[in-house]
Each structure stands twice: as structure tokens, then as C-alpha cells.
PDB file of C-alpha atoms and ligand atoms in Angstrom:
ATOM      1  CA  MET A 347      80.017  -6.528   4.614  1.00  0.00           C
ATOM      2  CA  ALA A 348      81.046  -8.950   7.188  1.00  0.00           C
ATOM      3  CA  ARG A 349      78.911 -11.041   9.719  1.00  0.00           C
ATOM      4  CA  ILE A 350      80.415 -10.536  12.733  1.00  0.00           C
ATOM      5  CA  VAL A 351      79.406 -12.497  15.650  1.00  0.00           C
ATOM      6  CA  THR A 352      81.500 -11.207  19.028  1.00  0.00           C
ATOM      7  CA  VAL A 353      82.205 -14.550  20.988  1.00  0.00           C
ATOM      8  CA  GLY A 354      83.109 -14.764  24.801  1.00  0.00           C
ATOM      9  CA  ALA A 355      84.812 -18.133  26.031  1.00  0.00           C
ATOM     10  CA  ALA A 356      83.455 -18.594  29.039  1.00  0.00           C
ATOM     11  CA  GLN A 357      85.742 -21.319  30.748  1.00  0.00           C
ATOM     12  CA  LEU A 358      84.489 -21.885  34.203  1.00  0.00           C
ATOM     13  CA  GLY A 359      86.950 -23.023  37.427  1.00  0.00           C
ATOM     14  CA  PRO A 360      85.935 -25.898  39.424  1.00  0.00           C
ATOM     15  CA  ILE A 361      82.610 -26.325  40.430  1.00  0.00           C
ATOM     16  CA  ALA A 362      82.685 -27.799  44.225  1.00  0.00           C
ATOM     17  CA  ARG A 363      79.822 -30.872  44.963  1.00  0.00           C
ATOM     18  CA  SER A 364      78.591 -28.752  47.751  1.00  0.00           C
ATOM     19  CA  GLU A 365      77.994 -25.620  45.491  1.00  0.00           C
ATOM     20  CA  GLY A 366      74.199 -25.315  45.120  1.00  0.00           C
ATOM     21  CA  ARG A 367      72.712 -24.492  41.448  1.00  0.00           C
ATOM     22  CA  ALA A 368      72.102 -20.313  42.914  1.00  0.00           C
ATOM     23  CA  GLU A 369      76.181 -19.919  43.179  1.00  0.00           C
ATOM     24  CA  VAL A 370      77.288 -21.508  40.224  1.00  0.00           C
ATOM     25  CA  VAL A 371      74.349 -19.536  38.237  1.00  0.00           C
ATOM     26  CA  GLU A 372      75.887 -16.262  39.899  1.00  0.00           C
ATOM     27  CA  ARG A 373      79.201 -16.667  38.528  1.00  0.00           C
ATOM     28  CA  LEU A 374      77.970 -17.324  35.664  1.00  0.00           C
ATOM     29  CA  VAL A 375      75.752 -14.324  35.293  1.00  0.00           C
ATOM     30  CA  ALA A 376      78.702 -12.499  35.844  1.00  0.00           C
ATOM     31  CA  LEU A 377      81.033 -13.914  33.076  1.00  0.00           C
ATOM     32  CA  MET A 378      77.539 -12.372  31.024  1.00  0.00           C
ATOM     33  CA  ARG A 379      77.766  -9.256  32.144  1.00  0.00           C
ATOM     34  CA  GLN A 380      81.467  -9.403  31.623  1.00  0.00           C
ATOM     35  CA  ALA A 381      80.723 -10.153  27.920  1.00  0.00           C
ATOM     36  CA  ARG A 382      78.146  -7.445  27.671  1.00  0.00           C
ATOM     37  CA  THR A 383      81.166  -4.963  28.267  1.00  0.00           C
ATOM     38  CA  HIS A 384      82.989  -6.251  25.582  1.00  0.00           C
ATOM     39  CA  GLY A 385      80.327  -6.314  23.188  1.00  0.00           C
ATOM     40  CA  CYS A 386      79.385  -9.835  22.961  1.00  0.00           C
ATOM     41  CA  ASP A 387      76.083 -11.335  21.522  1.00  0.00           C
ATOM     42  CA  LEU A 388      77.243 -14.805  22.167  1.00  0.00           C
ATOM     43  CA  VAL A 389      78.832 -16.542  25.264  1.00  0.00           C
ATOM     44  CA  VAL A 390      79.721 -20.437  25.481  1.00  0.00           C
ATOM     45  CA  PHE A 391      79.681 -21.874  28.553  1.00  0.00           C
ATOM     46  CA  PRO A 392      81.233 -25.503  29.374  1.00  0.00           C
ATOM     47  CA  GLU A 393      79.704 -28.864  29.380  1.00  0.00           C
ATOM     48  CA  LEU A 394      77.775 -29.660  32.375  1.00  0.00           C
ATOM     49  CA  ALA A 395      77.995 -26.510  33.446  1.00  0.00           C
ATOM     50  CA  LEU A 396      75.584 -25.993  36.321  1.00  0.00           C
ATOM     51  CA  THR A 397      76.769 -28.868  38.835  1.00  0.00           C
ATOM     52  CA  THR A 398      80.221 -30.119  39.664  1.00  0.00           C
ATOM     53  CA  PHE A 399      80.900 -33.174  36.982  1.00  0.00           C
ATOM     54  CA  PHE A 400      79.304 -35.707  38.986  1.00  0.00           C
ATOM     55  CA  PRO A 401      79.995 -39.000  36.567  1.00  0.00           C
ATOM     56  CA  ARG A 402      83.374 -39.632  38.719  1.00  0.00           C
ATOM     57  CA  TRP A 403      81.790 -40.934  41.088  1.00  0.00           C
ATOM     58  CA  PHE A 404      79.784 -44.379  41.047  1.00  0.00           C
ATOM     59  CA  MET A 405      76.487 -44.285  42.866  1.00  0.00           C
ATOM     60  CA  GLU A 406      73.200 -46.423  42.571  1.00  0.00           C
ATOM     61  CA  ASP A 407      70.733 -44.535  44.648  1.00  0.00           C
ATOM     62  CA  GLN A 408      68.771 -42.840  41.543  1.00  0.00           C
ATOM     63  CA  ALA A 409      67.237 -39.987  43.852  1.00  0.00           C
ATOM     64  CA  GLU A 410      70.891 -38.991  44.777  1.00  0.00           C
ATOM     65  CA  ILE A 411      71.818 -38.854  40.604  1.00  0.00           C
ATOM     66  CA  ASP A 412      68.782 -37.340  40.089  1.00  0.00           C
ATOM     67  CA  THR A 413      69.516 -34.388  42.028  1.00  0.00           C
ATOM     68  CA  PHE A 414      72.334 -33.565  39.631  1.00  0.00           C
ATOM     69  CA  PHE A 415      69.921 -33.181  36.601  1.00  0.00           C
ATOM     70  CA  GLU A 416      67.687 -30.519  35.326  1.00  0.00           C
ATOM     71  CA  ARG A 417      63.888 -31.424  35.276  1.00  0.00           C
ATOM     72  CA  ALA A 418      62.742 -28.620  33.572  1.00  0.00           C
ATOM     73  CA  MET A 419      64.576 -25.456  31.312  1.00  0.00           C
ATOM     74  CA  PRO A 420      64.248 -22.061  32.409  1.00  0.00           C
ATOM     75  CA  GLY A 421      64.061 -23.750  36.003  1.00  0.00           C
ATOM     76  CA  PRO A 422      63.812 -21.634  38.901  1.00  0.00           C
ATOM     77  CA  GLU A 423      67.416 -21.664  39.714  1.00  0.00           C
ATOM     78  CA  THR A 424      68.430 -21.347  35.813  1.00  0.00           C
ATOM     79  CA  GLN A 425      65.711 -18.618  35.478  1.00  0.00           C
ATOM     80  CA  PRO A 426      68.163 -15.774  35.714  1.00  0.00           C
ATOM     81  CA  LEU A 427      70.780 -16.673  32.709  1.00  0.00           C
ATOM     82  CA  PHE A 428      67.347 -16.098  30.415  1.00  0.00           C
ATOM     83  CA  ASP A 429      66.548 -12.861  32.035  1.00  0.00           C
ATOM     84  CA  ALA A 430      70.211 -11.899  31.898  1.00  0.00           C
ATOM     85  CA  ALA A 431      70.250 -13.185  28.435  1.00  0.00           C
ATOM     86  CA  ARG A 432      67.484 -10.413  27.584  1.00  0.00           C
ATOM     87  CA  GLU A 433      68.512  -7.715  30.427  1.00  0.00           C
ATOM     88  CA  LEU A 434      72.113  -7.901  27.983  1.00  0.00           C
ATOM     89  CA  GLY A 435      71.122  -8.855  24.712  1.00  0.00           C
ATOM     90  CA  VAL A 436      73.496 -11.277  25.281  1.00  0.00           C
ATOM     91  CA  GLY A 437      73.176 -15.102  24.216  1.00  0.00           C
ATOM     92  CA  PHE A 438      74.456 -18.131  25.281  1.00  0.00           C
ATOM     93  CA  TYR A 439      75.194 -21.760  24.786  1.00  0.00           C
ATOM     94  CA  ILE A 440      75.031 -24.179  27.801  1.00  0.00           C
ATOM     95  CA  GLY A 441      75.751 -27.907  28.835  1.00  0.00           C
ATOM     96  CA  TYR A 442      73.207 -29.516  31.447  1.00  0.00           C
ATOM     97  CA  ALA A 443      72.640 -32.615  32.836  1.00  0.00           C
ATOM     98  CA  GLU A 444      68.593 -33.232  31.783  1.00  0.00           C
ATOM     99  CA  LEU A 445      65.841 -34.966  33.144  1.00  0.00           C
ATOM    100  CA  THR A 446      62.727 -35.436  30.614  1.00  0.00           C
ATOM    101  CA  GLU A 447      59.835 -37.512  31.096  1.00  0.00           C
ATOM    102  CA  GLN A 448      59.228 -38.796  27.044  1.00  0.00           C
ATOM    103  CA  ASP A 449      57.965 -41.653  25.041  1.00  0.00           C
ATOM    104  CA  GLY A 450      56.506 -42.901  28.635  1.00  0.00           C
ATOM    105  CA  ARG A 451      59.357 -42.571  30.305  1.00  0.00           C
ATOM    106  CA  THR A 452      61.878 -40.851  32.548  1.00  0.00           C
ATOM    107  CA  ARG A 453      65.330 -40.219  30.130  1.00  0.00           C
ATOM    108  CA  HIS A 454      68.623 -38.811  30.597  1.00  0.00           C
ATOM    109  CA  PHE A 455      70.394 -37.423  29.167  1.00  0.00           C
ATOM    110  CA  ASN A 456      73.828 -35.346  28.700  1.00  0.00           C
ATOM    111  CA  THR A 457      72.422 -32.104  26.742  1.00  0.00           C
ATOM    112  CA  SER A 458      73.267 -28.622  25.534  1.00  0.00           C
ATOM    113  CA  ILE A 459      71.165 -25.344  24.930  1.00  0.00           C
ATOM    114  CA  LEU A 460      71.925 -21.960  22.338  1.00  0.00           C
ATOM    115  CA  VAL A 461      69.951 -19.503  24.023  1.00  0.00           C
ATOM    116  CA  ASP A 462      69.376 -16.254  21.989  1.00  0.00           C
ATOM    117  CA  LYS A 463      69.563 -12.466  22.803  1.00  0.00           C
ATOM    118  CA  GLN A 464      65.873 -12.460  23.372  1.00  0.00           C
ATOM    119  CA  GLY A 465      66.331 -15.440  26.445  1.00  0.00           C
ATOM    120  CA  GLU A 466      64.364 -17.451  23.990  1.00  0.00           C
ATOM    121  CA  ILE A 467      65.975 -21.431  23.417  1.00  0.00           C
ATOM    122  CA  VAL A 468      66.676 -21.605  19.700  1.00  0.00           C
ATOM    123  CA  GLY A 469      68.684 -24.742  19.507  1.00  0.00           C
ATOM    124  CA  LYS A 470      68.986 -28.292  21.732  1.00  0.00           C
ATOM    125  CA  TYR A 471      71.384 -30.818  21.248  1.00  0.00           C
ATOM    126  CA  ARG A 472      72.068 -34.351  23.411  1.00  0.00           C
ATOM    127  CA  LYS A 473      75.460 -35.454  24.057  1.00  0.00           C
ATOM    128  CA  ILE A 474      75.959 -38.506  21.229  1.00  0.00           C
ATOM    129  CA  HIS A 475      79.148 -39.611  21.892  1.00  0.00           C
ATOM    130  CA  LEU A 476      79.692 -40.871  25.731  1.00  0.00           C
ATOM    131  CA  PRO A 477      82.815 -41.657  26.993  1.00  0.00           C
ATOM    132  CA  GLY A 478      83.522 -43.841  29.947  1.00  0.00           C
ATOM    133  CA  HIS A 479      81.923 -47.000  30.887  1.00  0.00           C
ATOM    134  CA  ALA A 480      78.766 -48.120  33.094  1.00  0.00           C
ATOM    135  CA  GLU A 481      79.887 -50.049  35.943  1.00  0.00           C
ATOM    136  CA  HIS A 482      82.535 -49.728  39.407  1.00  0.00           C
ATOM    137  CA  GLU A 483      85.891 -49.612  37.888  1.00  0.00           C
ATOM    138  CA  PRO A 484      87.761 -49.864  40.822  1.00  0.00           C
ATOM    139  CA  TYR A 485      91.200 -49.560  39.087  1.00  0.00           C
ATOM    140  CA  ARG A 486      90.216 -45.944  38.851  1.00  0.00           C
ATOM    141  CA  PRO A 487      91.393 -43.213  41.327  1.00  0.00           C
ATOM    142  CA  PHE A 488      88.158 -41.474  39.999  1.00  0.00           C
ATOM    143  CA  GLN A 489      84.892 -42.830  37.923  1.00  0.00           C
ATOM    144  CA  HIS A 490      83.554 -41.637  34.220  1.00  0.00           C
ATOM    145  CA  LEU A 491      80.398 -43.051  34.682  1.00  0.00           C
ATOM    146  CA  GLU A 492      78.953 -41.187  31.632  1.00  0.00           C
ATOM    147  CA  LYS A 493      77.519 -44.781  30.047  1.00  0.00           C
ATOM    148  CA  ARG A 494      75.580 -45.812  33.180  1.00  0.00           C
ATOM    149  CA  TYR A 495      73.682 -42.061  34.020  1.00  0.00           C
ATOM    150  CA  PHE A 496      72.996 -40.998  30.510  1.00  0.00           C
ATOM    151  CA  GLU A 497      71.168 -42.107  27.415  1.00  0.00           C
ATOM    152  CA  THR A 498      73.029 -41.406  23.792  1.00  0.00           C
ATOM    153  CA  GLY A 499      71.794 -38.631  22.754  1.00  0.00           C
ATOM    154  CA  ASP A 500      68.438 -38.873  20.155  1.00  0.00           C
ATOM    155  CA  MET A 501      68.748 -35.907  17.887  1.00  0.00           C
ATOM    156  CA  GLY A 502      71.356 -35.884  15.787  1.00  0.00           C
ATOM    157  CA  TRP A 503      73.553 -32.621  15.649  1.00  0.00           C
ATOM    158  CA  PRO A 504      70.929 -29.971  14.376  1.00  0.00           C
ATOM    159  CA  VAL A 505      72.363 -27.246  12.857  1.00  0.00           C
ATOM    160  CA  VAL A 506      69.492 -23.760  13.009  1.00  0.00           C
ATOM    161  CA  ARG A 507      69.438 -20.287  12.374  1.00  0.00           C
ATOM    162  CA  ALA A 508      70.799 -17.964  14.956  1.00  0.00           C
ATOM    163  CA  PHE A 509      72.998 -14.881  15.466  1.00  0.00           C
ATOM    164  CA  GLY A 510      73.046 -14.106  11.460  1.00  0.00           C
ATOM    165  CA  GLY A 511      74.512 -17.699  10.980  1.00  0.00           C
ATOM    166  CA  LEU A 512      74.014 -21.230  10.660  1.00  0.00           C
ATOM    167  CA  MET A 513      74.702 -22.932  14.224  1.00  0.00           C
ATOM    168  CA  GLY A 514      75.975 -26.228  15.718  1.00  0.00           C
ATOM    169  CA  MET A 515      76.439 -27.883  18.898  1.00  0.00           C
ATOM    170  CA  CYS A 516      78.260 -30.485  20.482  1.00  0.00           C
ATOM    171  CA  ILE A 517      79.515 -31.675  23.621  1.00  0.00           C
ATOM    172  CA  CYS A 518      83.054 -32.738  25.318  1.00  0.00           C
ATOM    173  CA  ASN A 519      84.323 -36.451  23.527  1.00  0.00           C
ATOM    174  CA  ASP A 520      81.994 -35.917  20.869  1.00  0.00           C
ATOM    175  CA  ARG A 521      84.735 -32.871  19.608  1.00  0.00           C
ATOM    176  CA  ARG A 522      87.581 -35.712  19.201  1.00  0.00           C
ATOM    177  CA  TRP A 523      85.211 -37.571  16.400  1.00  0.00           C
ATOM    178  CA  PRO A 524      85.530 -36.016  12.660  1.00  0.00           C
ATOM    179  CA  GLU A 525      82.200 -37.598  11.992  1.00  0.00           C
ATOM    180  CA  THR A 526      80.716 -35.063  14.090  1.00  0.00           C
ATOM    181  CA  TYR A 527      81.395 -32.140  12.551  1.00  0.00           C
ATOM    182  CA  ARG A 528      81.005 -33.405   9.043  1.00  0.00           C
ATOM    183  CA  VAL A 529      77.727 -34.339   9.740  1.00  0.00           C
ATOM    184  CA  MET A 530      77.147 -29.987  10.783  1.00  0.00           C
ATOM    185  CA  GLY A 531      79.626 -29.358   7.853  1.00  0.00           C
ATOM    186  CA  LEU A 532      76.857 -31.144   5.393  1.00  0.00           C
ATOM    187  CA  GLN A 533      74.240 -28.574   6.276  1.00  0.00           C
ATOM    188  CA  GLY A 534      77.137 -25.811   6.099  1.00  0.00           C
ATOM    189  CA  VAL A 535      77.300 -24.847   9.446  1.00  0.00           C
ATOM    190  CA  GLU A 536      78.755 -21.817  10.499  1.00  0.00           C
ATOM    191  CA  MET A 537      79.827 -22.262  14.264  1.00  0.00           C
ATOM    192  CA  VAL A 538      80.472 -25.324  16.190  1.00  0.00           C
ATOM    193  CA  MET A 539      80.150 -24.480  20.033  1.00  0.00           C
ATOM    194  CA  VAL A 540      81.291 -27.428  22.187  1.00  0.00           C
ATOM    195  CA  GLY A 541      82.149 -27.580  25.985  1.00  0.00           C
ATOM    196  CA  TYR A 542      83.915 -29.385  27.719  1.00  0.00           C
ATOM    197  CA  ASN A 543      85.338 -31.710  31.241  1.00  0.00           C
ATOM    198  CA  THR A 544      88.128 -33.339  29.895  1.00  0.00           C
ATOM    199  CA  PRO A 545      90.244 -35.132  33.195  1.00  0.00           C
ATOM    200  CA  ARG A 546      94.086 -34.596  32.523  1.00  0.00           C
ATOM    201  CA  HIS A 547      94.565 -38.036  34.148  1.00  0.00           C
ATOM    202  CA  ASN A 548      92.673 -41.117  31.551  1.00  0.00           C
ATOM    203  CA  PRO A 549      93.023 -43.876  33.691  1.00  0.00           C
ATOM    204  CA  PRO A 550      92.794 -46.734  30.646  1.00  0.00           C
ATOM    205  CA  SER A 551      95.719 -44.451  28.642  1.00  0.00           C
ATOM    206  CA  PRO A 552      97.938 -43.057  30.837  1.00  0.00           C
ATOM    207  CA  GLU A 553     100.766 -42.647  28.392  1.00  0.00           C
ATOM    208  CA  HIS A 554      98.156 -39.804  26.476  1.00  0.00           C
ATOM    209  CA  ASP A 555      98.811 -37.926  30.388  1.00  0.00           C
ATOM    210  CA  SER A 556     100.910 -35.405  28.792  1.00  0.00           C
ATOM    211  CA  LEU A 557      98.837 -34.989  25.439  1.00  0.00           C
ATOM    212  CA  SER A 558      95.751 -33.954  26.514  1.00  0.00           C
ATOM    213  CA  ASP A 559      95.833 -30.415  25.824  1.00  0.00           C
ATOM    214  CA  PHE A 560      97.359 -31.262  22.815  1.00  0.00           C
ATOM    215  CA  HIS A 561      95.022 -33.359  21.408  1.00  0.00           C
ATOM    216  CA  ASN A 562      92.424 -31.018  22.496  1.00  0.00           C
ATOM    217  CA  HIS A 563      93.673 -28.182  20.201  1.00  0.00           C
ATOM    218  CA  LEU A 564      94.613 -30.465  17.356  1.00  0.00           C
ATOM    219  CA  VAL A 565      90.498 -32.278  17.394  1.00  0.00           C
ATOM    220  CA  MET A 566      89.213 -28.804  17.476  1.00  0.00           C
ATOM    221  CA  GLN A 567      91.423 -26.819  15.284  1.00  0.00           C
ATOM    222  CA  SER A 568      91.643 -29.384  12.133  1.00  0.00           C
ATOM    223  CA  ALA A 569      87.937 -29.809  12.656  1.00  0.00           C
ATOM    224  CA  ALA A 570      87.401 -26.275  12.125  1.00  0.00           C
ATOM    225  CA  TYR A 571      89.494 -26.043   8.716  1.00  0.00           C
ATOM    226  CA  GLN A 572      88.095 -29.243   7.064  1.00  0.00           C
ATOM    227  CA  ASN A 573      84.811 -27.982   7.488  1.00  0.00           C
ATOM    228  CA  GLY A 574      85.418 -24.376   6.877  1.00  0.00           C
ATOM    229  CA  THR A 575      84.112 -23.413  10.445  1.00  0.00           C
ATOM    230  CA  TRP A 576      84.655 -21.207  13.904  1.00  0.00           C
ATOM    231  CA  VAL A 577      85.071 -23.754  16.918  1.00  0.00           C
ATOM    232  CA  ILE A 578      84.693 -22.481  19.954  1.00  0.00           C
ATOM    233  CA  GLY A 579      85.875 -24.963  22.786  1.00  0.00           C
ATOM    234  CA  VAL A 580      85.117 -24.003  26.468  1.00  0.00           C
ATOM    235  CA  ALA A 581      86.289 -25.574  29.470  1.00  0.00           C
ATOM    236  CA  LYS A 582      85.555 -26.494  32.832  1.00  0.00           C
ATOM    237  CA  ALA A 583      89.399 -26.596  34.187  1.00  0.00           C
ATOM    238  CA  GLY A 584      91.282 -26.942  37.094  1.00  0.00           C
ATOM    239  CA  VAL A 585      91.383 -28.864  40.263  1.00  0.00           C
ATOM    240  CA  GLU A 586      87.796 -30.247  40.951  1.00  0.00           C
ATOM    241  CA  GLU A 587      86.769 -32.578  43.804  1.00  0.00           C
ATOM    242  CA  GLY A 588      90.589 -33.141  43.678  1.00  0.00           C
ATOM    243  CA  CYS A 589      90.382 -34.093  40.390  1.00  0.00           C
ATOM    244  CA  GLU A 590      92.276 -31.878  37.858  1.00  0.00           C
ATOM    245  CA  LEU A 591      90.731 -30.672  34.673  1.00  0.00           C
ATOM    246  CA  ILE A 592      92.272 -29.595  31.421  1.00  0.00           C
ATOM    247  CA  GLY A 593      91.517 -26.383  30.381  1.00  0.00           C
ATOM    248  CA  GLY A 594      92.940 -24.385  26.796  1.00  0.00           C
ATOM    249  CA  SER A 595      89.781 -22.555  26.503  1.00  0.00           C
ATOM    250  CA  VAL A 596      89.684 -21.385  22.491  1.00  0.00           C
ATOM    251  CA  ILE A 597      88.184 -19.148  19.732  1.00  0.00           C
ATOM    252  CA  ILE A 598      88.901 -21.753  16.669  1.00  0.00           C
ATOM    253  CA  ALA A 599      89.173 -19.541  13.138  1.00  0.00           C
ATOM    254  CA  PRO A 600      88.269 -21.416   9.814  1.00  0.00           C
ATOM    255  CA  SER A 601      91.361 -21.445   8.667  1.00  0.00           C
ATOM    256  CA  GLY A 602      92.246 -23.874  11.980  1.00  0.00           C
ATOM    257  CA  GLU A 603      94.124 -21.116  13.586  1.00  0.00           C
ATOM    258  CA  ILE A 604      92.952 -20.038  17.534  1.00  0.00           C
ATOM    259  CA  VAL A 605      92.446 -16.417  17.312  1.00  0.00           C
ATOM    260  CA  ALA A 606      91.830 -16.252  21.162  1.00  0.00           C
ATOM    261  CA  LYS A 607      92.596 -18.481  24.214  1.00  0.00           C
ATOM    262  CA  CYS A 608      92.043 -18.777  28.572  1.00  0.00           C
ATOM    263  CA  VAL A 609      95.057 -19.091  30.056  1.00  0.00           C
ATOM    264  CA  THR A 610      94.156 -19.569  33.562  1.00  0.00           C
ATOM    265  CA  MET A 611      92.436 -22.779  35.189  1.00  0.00           C
ATOM    266  CA  GLY A 612      89.257 -20.768  36.325  1.00  0.00           C
ATOM    267  CA  ASP A 613      86.708 -18.076  35.277  1.00  0.00           C
ATOM    268  CA  GLU A 614      87.733 -16.360  32.786  1.00  0.00           C
ATOM    269  CA  LEU A 615      85.864 -14.963  29.827  1.00  0.00           C
ATOM    270  CA  ALA A 616      88.299 -15.217  26.328  1.00  0.00           C
ATOM    271  CA  VAL A 617      86.698 -12.295  23.785  1.00  0.00           C
ATOM    272  CA  ALA A 618      86.796 -12.748  19.300  1.00  0.00           C
ATOM    273  CA  ARG A 619      85.327 -10.441  17.137  1.00  0.00           C
ATOM    274  CA  CYS A 620      84.402 -13.761  14.658  1.00  0.00           C
ATOM    275  CA  ASP A 621      83.166 -12.935  10.801  1.00  0.00           C
ATOM    276  CA  LEU A 622      80.472 -15.685   9.732  1.00  0.00           C
ATOM    277  CA  ASP A 623      81.980 -14.631   6.165  1.00  0.00           C
ATOM    278  CA  MET A 624      85.411 -16.498   6.670  1.00  0.00           C
ATOM    279  CA  GLY A 625      84.493 -19.992   6.044  1.00  0.00           C
ATOM    280  CA  ILE A 626      83.308 -19.377   2.839  1.00  0.00           C
ATOM    281  CA  SER A 627      86.646 -19.351   0.751  1.00  0.00           C
ATOM    282  CA  TYR A 628      87.764 -22.578   2.361  1.00  0.00           C
ATOM    283  CA  LYS A 629      83.567 -24.089   1.704  1.00  0.00           C
ATOM    284  CA  ASN A 630      84.507 -23.061  -2.140  1.00  0.00           C
ATOM    285  CA  THR A 631      87.716 -24.278  -2.400  1.00  0.00           C
ATOM    286  CA  ILE A 632      89.633 -27.205  -0.868  1.00  0.00           C
ATOM    287  CA  PHE A 633      86.815 -27.672   0.990  1.00  0.00           C
ATOM    288  CA  ASN A 634      84.160 -27.877  -1.756  1.00  0.00           C
ATOM    289  CA  PHE A 635      82.611 -30.732  -0.841  1.00  0.00           C
ATOM    290  CA  ALA A 636      79.600 -30.630  -3.169  1.00  0.00           C
ATOM    291  CA  ALA A 637      82.749 -30.537  -5.949  1.00  0.00           C
ATOM    292  CA  HIS A 638      85.341 -33.325  -4.006  1.00  0.00           C
ATOM    293  CA  ARG A 639      83.758 -35.522  -2.053  1.00  0.00           C
ATOM    294  CA  GLU A 640      83.773 -39.135  -2.941  1.00  0.00           C
ATOM    295  CA  PRO A 641      80.744 -40.556  -0.929  1.00  0.00           C
ATOM    296  CA  GLN A 642      80.290 -43.463  -2.516  1.00  0.00           C
ATOM    297  CA  HIS A 643      83.587 -44.632  -0.909  1.00  0.00           C
ATOM    298  CA  TYR A 644      82.716 -43.549   2.374  1.00  0.00           C
ATOM    299  CA  GLY A 645      80.074 -46.656   3.148  1.00  0.00           C
ATOM    300  CA  MET A 646      82.020 -48.006   5.372  1.00  0.00           C
ATOM    301  CA  ILE A 647      81.256 -45.321   7.995  1.00  0.00           C
ATOM    302  CA  VAL A 648      77.994 -45.858   8.819  1.00  0.00           C
ATOM    303  CA  GLU A 649      77.974 -49.821   7.787  1.00  0.00           C
ATOM    304  CA  ARG A 650      80.693 -50.678  10.761  1.00  0.00           C
ATOM    305  CA  LYS A 651      81.079 -49.446  13.963  1.00  0.00           C
ATOM    306  CA  GLY A 652      84.748 -51.451  14.769  1.00  0.00           C
ATOM    307  CA  ALA A 653      87.985 -52.208  13.056  1.00  0.00           C
ATOM    308  CA  ILE A 654      87.459 -55.404  10.822  1.00  0.00           C
ATOM    309  CA  ILE A 655      91.013 -56.565  10.308  1.00  0.00           C
ATOM    310  CA  GLU A 656      90.427 -59.490   7.047  1.00  0.00           C
ATOM    311  CA  LYS A 657      93.157 -62.612   7.098  1.00  0.00           C
TER     312      LYS A 657
HETATM  313  N1  LIG B 510      83.286 -35.459  29.627  1.00  0.00           N
HETATM  314  C1  LIG B 510      83.949 -35.715  28.488  1.00  0.00           C
HETATM  315  O1  LIG B 510      83.350 -36.537  27.707  1.00  0.00           O
HETATM  316  N2  LIG B 510      85.180 -36.315  28.977  1.00  0.00           N
HETATM  317  C2  LIG B 510      86.359 -37.386  28.115  1.00  0.00           C
HETATM  318  C3  LIG B 510      87.184 -37.766  28.186  1.00  0.00           C
HETATM  319  C4  LIG B 510      86.861 -38.871  29.295  1.00  0.00           C
HETATM  320  C5  LIG B 510      88.255 -38.449  27.963  1.00  0.00           C
HETATM  321  C6  LIG B 510      86.760 -36.433  26.681  1.00  0.00           C
HETATM  322  O2  LIG B 510      86.656 -36.735  25.781  1.00  0.00           O
HETATM  323  O3  LIG B 510      87.192 -34.884  26.665  1.00  0.00           O
END
């Protein structure tokens, strides 16, 4: 019998800096209600889905920065999401900025959680590949200060049993790195969820701008195929505070094919029935890791960070 998880890729349109958590949570709950009418088991929201994408601004006042972070999950403003999950029987993945006291110090992470149909947190991930820069760079029309506001995630890429399968998470820039998926692939992952905020313009390499949508799908489709897994990629899209973010949220099968896609730049749900067993033939044949991987030749991947060109 097929193992079907019906998934909604719940793309968000822009969130203004002035938009409060309560307003955003209302939009998220509306998408969850829509998902329920389409028979979804799970909805996937974007990265940092509760606020505007604040790393685009240089800020020095830590109190101001911390206004974009959640000190508790659920907290008073996010509790309605958990209540809706329980009421509707629809789980969710969501990204948010996490502020936590850990090891005797305050820590900041770019985090995602997976919440089941009972409204319980069943998985957590902290973003590992933080793009951008840590200091103000005046040449940029907007900043990308993830390296200033977040620490590198400290959880690896856990794969958890939920929704009848093996579920994994990553966040935005992680999706461009094959290591991300392979670490989960080596745990047998069957569905990878990834939220993103991707400006169409990349100030250090404007020559890539016209390829932003292509690269977005390229990395996720290849990763789905190479690891025999579903990949659900979900954008915060549209022109947010003057900065254009790409859309193109997709549900990708283990074949690497896109089976559902958002077509607007606003709040939109794309739905697909995902058979988790569809990955099996890839995992047992062309990408049978146990039979065909040669890890004794892969040492450099973990020993070296940057490329070293021999003279
Ligand atoms: N939020 C992100 O991680 N964005 C990056 C951009 C800056 C390249 C991304 O990989 O989409």
C-alpha cells in the first residue's frame, strides 16, 4: 500500500516591516485552513515566516534586533498555529528566528520546526549555511546580514520519524549544498522541507540574477533525484520592503520532477499527494548508497573547507 502524505507548499507573499506577528499568523492559519479543504496532512511555510526578512537591514542595537526573534515556541502570538494544527489535523514546517538561553549565554539561530497533527513539535533544525556578511557593506542596495545576526546551527541535519515517514529539514541557502541532502540521505530521508527568502538580485554576482529561478529549481531537483527523496521548497516571494524575492515554490518527486508549483508571487498553496514509497526504487538501484558509494575517496569533503589549487 502506498504511503501518501498530502503536502501543501504554503508560499507567502511579502511581509512588511510594520506587519505584526498576529497579522502574519492570521495569514498562515488561513493557508492551513485552505490546506485542510484540500486534504493536506502537512503544510510547509517559508524561512523566517513570522516577520519581514530583517537581515536586509544593518542594525547595531541588540534590543532592536531581538524584536525579530521568538523567545518561546509556541509563544503567545504563535500559539494559534499550534491550535490550528490540532483543530484541523494539519501539521506544519515553519522557519523563525530563535532566541534562546543555552550554555549560560543568549544565542540566536535561524531555525525551523516540524509540528505534527496533534500540535506537538516533533523536529527542530538550526540553519548551518548562513550566507551573506557580518558588517555593513555600503555598495549593496540592501544588506544580507545573516552572518551578523545568527550563529551557525549546532544540530546537524536530524531526520525524524513523523507523518508515517522519515522527515528532514533545511533552510534556504542550505538547499544549494549537496552535503546538506546527503547527510539526510544517509539517514534514509524520504521528505526534505526547505523554506527560503531569495532576493533575485545578488549584489556580489549580479551576472547570476537572470538565473535565480533556474538555480533554485536546479539544486532542489537534483538533490531529490540523487537522494531518492521528496523535496518541498517554499518561498517568501514578491517585493518585500523594496527587495524582490523569487517565488517558484515547488513540490519535487524523488524522480527529480516538479509535481506542483506556485505561479504567483503572493500567498498561495500548491498541493500534491506524495507517495513516500516512490523513493524506494532510486534508493535500491542507481543510488543504492551501501552498494555504490566509495566513502574512502570522499575524505577531502570533510578535511578541506576551501579549494586548494596544487602548483
Ligand atoms: N536566505 C538565504 O539563505 N538566501 C540566500 C541568498 C542570499 C543567496 C539563498 O541561498 O537563497
